[in-house]
PDB file of C-alpha atoms in Angstrom:
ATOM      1  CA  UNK X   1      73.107  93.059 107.761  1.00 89.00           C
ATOM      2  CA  UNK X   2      75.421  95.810 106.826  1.00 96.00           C
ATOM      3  CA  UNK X   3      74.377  99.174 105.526  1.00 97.00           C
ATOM      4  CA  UNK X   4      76.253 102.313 104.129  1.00 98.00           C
ATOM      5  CA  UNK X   5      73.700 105.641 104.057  1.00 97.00           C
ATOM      6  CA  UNK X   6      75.671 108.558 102.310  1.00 97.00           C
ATOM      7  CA  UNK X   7      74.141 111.883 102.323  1.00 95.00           C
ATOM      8  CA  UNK X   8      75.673 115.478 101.505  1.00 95.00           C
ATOM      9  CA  UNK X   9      74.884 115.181  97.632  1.00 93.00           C
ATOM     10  CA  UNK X  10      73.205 118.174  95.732  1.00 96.00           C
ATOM     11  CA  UNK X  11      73.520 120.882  93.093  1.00 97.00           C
ATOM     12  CA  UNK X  12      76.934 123.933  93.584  1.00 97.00           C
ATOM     13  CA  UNK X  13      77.649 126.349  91.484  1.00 97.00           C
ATOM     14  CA  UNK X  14      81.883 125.952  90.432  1.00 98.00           C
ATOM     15  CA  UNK X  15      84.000 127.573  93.412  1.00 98.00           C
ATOM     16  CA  UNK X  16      81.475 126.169  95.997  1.00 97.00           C
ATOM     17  CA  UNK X  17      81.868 123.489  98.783  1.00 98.00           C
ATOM     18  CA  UNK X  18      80.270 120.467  99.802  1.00 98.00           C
ATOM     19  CA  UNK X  19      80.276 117.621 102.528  1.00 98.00           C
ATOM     20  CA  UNK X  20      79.514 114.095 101.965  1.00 98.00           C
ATOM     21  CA  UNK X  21      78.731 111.878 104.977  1.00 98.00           C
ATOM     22  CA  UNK X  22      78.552 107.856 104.937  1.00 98.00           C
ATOM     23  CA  UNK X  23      77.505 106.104 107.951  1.00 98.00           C
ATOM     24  CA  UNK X  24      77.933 102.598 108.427  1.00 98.00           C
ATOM     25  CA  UNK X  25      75.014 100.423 110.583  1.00 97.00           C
ATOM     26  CA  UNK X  26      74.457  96.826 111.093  1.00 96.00           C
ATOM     27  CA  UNK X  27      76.896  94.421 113.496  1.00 94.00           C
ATOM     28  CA  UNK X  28      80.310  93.894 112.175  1.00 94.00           C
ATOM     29  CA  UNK X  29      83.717  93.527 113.979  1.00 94.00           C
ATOM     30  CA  UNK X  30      85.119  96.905 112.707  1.00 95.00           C
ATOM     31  CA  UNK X  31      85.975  98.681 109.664  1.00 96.00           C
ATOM     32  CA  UNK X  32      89.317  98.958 107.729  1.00 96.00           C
ATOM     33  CA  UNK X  33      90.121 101.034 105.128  1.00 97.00           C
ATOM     34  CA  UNK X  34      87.286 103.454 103.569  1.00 98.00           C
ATOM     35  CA  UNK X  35      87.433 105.448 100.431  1.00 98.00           C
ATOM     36  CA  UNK X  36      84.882 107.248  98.202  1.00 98.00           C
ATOM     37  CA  UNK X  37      84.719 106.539  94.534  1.00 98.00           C
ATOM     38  CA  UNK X  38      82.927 108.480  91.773  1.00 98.00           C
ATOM     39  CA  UNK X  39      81.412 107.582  88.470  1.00 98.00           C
ATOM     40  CA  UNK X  40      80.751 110.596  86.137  1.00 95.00           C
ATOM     41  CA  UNK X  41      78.558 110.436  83.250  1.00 89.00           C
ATOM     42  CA  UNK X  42      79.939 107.339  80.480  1.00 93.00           C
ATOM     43  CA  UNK X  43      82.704 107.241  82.240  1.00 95.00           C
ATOM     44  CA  UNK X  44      84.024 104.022  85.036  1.00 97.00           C
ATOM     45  CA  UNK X  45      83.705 104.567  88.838  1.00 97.00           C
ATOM     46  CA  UNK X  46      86.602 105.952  89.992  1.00 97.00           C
ATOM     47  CA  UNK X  47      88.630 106.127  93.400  1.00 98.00           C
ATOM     48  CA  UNK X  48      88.967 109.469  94.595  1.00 98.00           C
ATOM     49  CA  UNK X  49      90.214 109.422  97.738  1.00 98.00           C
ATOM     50  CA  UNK X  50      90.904 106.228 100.846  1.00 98.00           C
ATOM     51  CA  UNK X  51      91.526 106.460 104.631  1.00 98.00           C
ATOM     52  CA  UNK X  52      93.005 103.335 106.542  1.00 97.00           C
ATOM     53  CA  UNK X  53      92.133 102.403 110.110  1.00 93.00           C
ATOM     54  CA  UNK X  54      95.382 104.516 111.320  1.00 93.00           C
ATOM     55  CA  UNK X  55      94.276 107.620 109.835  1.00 94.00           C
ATOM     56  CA  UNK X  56      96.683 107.726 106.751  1.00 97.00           C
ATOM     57  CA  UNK X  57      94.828 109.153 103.388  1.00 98.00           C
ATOM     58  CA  UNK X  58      95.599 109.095  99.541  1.00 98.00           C
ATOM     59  CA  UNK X  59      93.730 111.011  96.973  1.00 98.00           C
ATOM     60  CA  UNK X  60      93.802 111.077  93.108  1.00 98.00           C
ATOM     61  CA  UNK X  61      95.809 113.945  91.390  1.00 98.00           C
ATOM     62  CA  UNK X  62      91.941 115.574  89.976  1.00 97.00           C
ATOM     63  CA  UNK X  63      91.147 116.449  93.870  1.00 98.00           C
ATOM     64  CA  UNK X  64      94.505 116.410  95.574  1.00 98.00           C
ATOM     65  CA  UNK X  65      94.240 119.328  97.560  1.00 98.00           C
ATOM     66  CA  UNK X  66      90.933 120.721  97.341  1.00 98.00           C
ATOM     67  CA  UNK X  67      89.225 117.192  98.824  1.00 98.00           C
ATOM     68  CA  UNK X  68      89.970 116.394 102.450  1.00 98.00           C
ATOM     69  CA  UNK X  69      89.073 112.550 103.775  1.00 98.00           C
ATOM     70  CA  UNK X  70      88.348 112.193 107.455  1.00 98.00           C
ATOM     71  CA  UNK X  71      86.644 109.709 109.507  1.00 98.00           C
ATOM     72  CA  UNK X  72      85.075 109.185 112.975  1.00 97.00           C
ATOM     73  CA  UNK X  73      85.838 105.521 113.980  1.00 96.00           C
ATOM     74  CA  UNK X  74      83.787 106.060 117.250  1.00 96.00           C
ATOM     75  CA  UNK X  75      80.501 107.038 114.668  1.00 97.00           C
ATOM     76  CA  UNK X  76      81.441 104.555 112.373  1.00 97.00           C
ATOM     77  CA  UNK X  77      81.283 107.251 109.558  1.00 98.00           C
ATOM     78  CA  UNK X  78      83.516 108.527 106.701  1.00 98.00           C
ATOM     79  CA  UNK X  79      83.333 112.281 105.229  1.00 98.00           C
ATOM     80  CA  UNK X  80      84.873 113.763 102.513  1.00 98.00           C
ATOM     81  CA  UNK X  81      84.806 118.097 102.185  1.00 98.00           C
ATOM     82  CA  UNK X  82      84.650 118.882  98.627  1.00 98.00           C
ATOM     83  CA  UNK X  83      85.979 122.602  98.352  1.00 98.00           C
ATOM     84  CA  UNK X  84      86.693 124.271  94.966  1.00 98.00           C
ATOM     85  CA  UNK X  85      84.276 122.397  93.162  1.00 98.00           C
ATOM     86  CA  UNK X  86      84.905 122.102  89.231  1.00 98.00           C
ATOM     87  CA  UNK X  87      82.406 121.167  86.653  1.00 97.00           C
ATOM     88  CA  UNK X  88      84.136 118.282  86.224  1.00 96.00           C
ATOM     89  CA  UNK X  89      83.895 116.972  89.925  1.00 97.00           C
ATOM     90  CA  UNK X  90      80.205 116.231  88.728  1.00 97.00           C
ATOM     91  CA  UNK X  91      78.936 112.599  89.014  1.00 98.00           C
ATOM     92  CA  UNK X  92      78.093 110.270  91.383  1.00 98.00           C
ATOM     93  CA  UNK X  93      79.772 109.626  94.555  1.00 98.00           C
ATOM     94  CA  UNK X  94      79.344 106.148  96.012  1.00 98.00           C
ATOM     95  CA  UNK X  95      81.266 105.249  99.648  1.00 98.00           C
ATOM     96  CA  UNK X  96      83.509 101.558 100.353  1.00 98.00           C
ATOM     97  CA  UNK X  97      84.276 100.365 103.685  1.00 98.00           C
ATOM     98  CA  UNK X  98      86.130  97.187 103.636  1.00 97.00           C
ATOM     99  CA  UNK X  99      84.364  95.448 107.184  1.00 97.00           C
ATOM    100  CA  UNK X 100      85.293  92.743 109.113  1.00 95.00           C
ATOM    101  CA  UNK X 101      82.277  90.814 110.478  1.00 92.00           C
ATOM    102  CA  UNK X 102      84.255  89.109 112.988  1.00 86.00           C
ATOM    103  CA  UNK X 103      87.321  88.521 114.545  1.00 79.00           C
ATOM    104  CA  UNK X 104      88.784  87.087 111.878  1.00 80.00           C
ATOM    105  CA  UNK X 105      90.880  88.570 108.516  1.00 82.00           C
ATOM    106  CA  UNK X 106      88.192  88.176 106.179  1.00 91.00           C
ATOM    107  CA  UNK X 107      87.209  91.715 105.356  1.00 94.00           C
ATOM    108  CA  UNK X 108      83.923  92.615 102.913  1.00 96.00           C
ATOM    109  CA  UNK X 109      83.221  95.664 100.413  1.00 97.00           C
ATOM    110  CA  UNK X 110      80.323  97.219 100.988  1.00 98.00           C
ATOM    111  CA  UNK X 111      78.908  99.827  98.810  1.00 98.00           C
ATOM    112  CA  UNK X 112      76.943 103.059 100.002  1.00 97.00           C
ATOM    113  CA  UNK X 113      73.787 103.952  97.513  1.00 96.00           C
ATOM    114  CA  UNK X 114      75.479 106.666  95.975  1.00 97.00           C
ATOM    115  CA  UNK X 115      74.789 110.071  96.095  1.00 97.00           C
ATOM    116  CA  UNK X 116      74.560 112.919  92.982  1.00 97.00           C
ATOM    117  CA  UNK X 117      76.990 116.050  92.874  1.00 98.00           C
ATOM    118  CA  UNK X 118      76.696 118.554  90.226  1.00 98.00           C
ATOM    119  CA  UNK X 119      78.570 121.477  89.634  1.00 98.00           C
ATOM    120  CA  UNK X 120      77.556 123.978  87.158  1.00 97.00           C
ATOM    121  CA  UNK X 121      79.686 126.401  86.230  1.00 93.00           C
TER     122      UNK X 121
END
């Protein structure tokens, strides 16, 4: 069994920073590419910004910039740092890893819980 735990999440005022962590447990072959989506209120879940195995990130144009994707392959854990946070960064931020159970090229989505960030400004 495969788990994502995020954590980070929480209230900032507009200008403010935040972390987000997701950690990835369970047996699996390794991890591919990871990315952290977020759904704000009425609106779809959208992707925000990826990281592949090699290291090579993407973000959308709304963070590009002020969000900075990292991993830690050893930990088996994803972060994003939020800095400059807008009102409209608000919502909820859920982590993907695609995950390879084996040594094969099947690969599986798995979801983290998601985690609330509001910014008030």
């Amino acid at each position: 069994q495969v788990e994502l735990v995020e954590s980070g999440g929480g209230l900032m005022q507009a200008g403010g920073s935040l972390r987000l962590s997701c950690a990835a447990s369970g047996r699996f072959f390794s991890i591919n590419a990871m990315g952290w989506y977020r759904q704000a209120p009425g609106k779809q879940r959208e992707l925000v910004a990826s990281i592949t195995n090699g290291g090579s990130s993407s973000y959308a144009d709304s963070v590009k910039g002020r969000f900075t994707i990292s991993r830690d392959n050893a930990k088996n854990t994803m972060y994003v740092q939020m800095n400059s946070l807008k009102p409209e960064d608000t919502g909820v931020y859920y982590c993907n890893m695609k995950i390879r159970l084996r040594d094969s090229l099947t690969q599986y989505n798995y979801w983290g819980q998601g985690t609330q960030v509001t910014v008030s400004s």
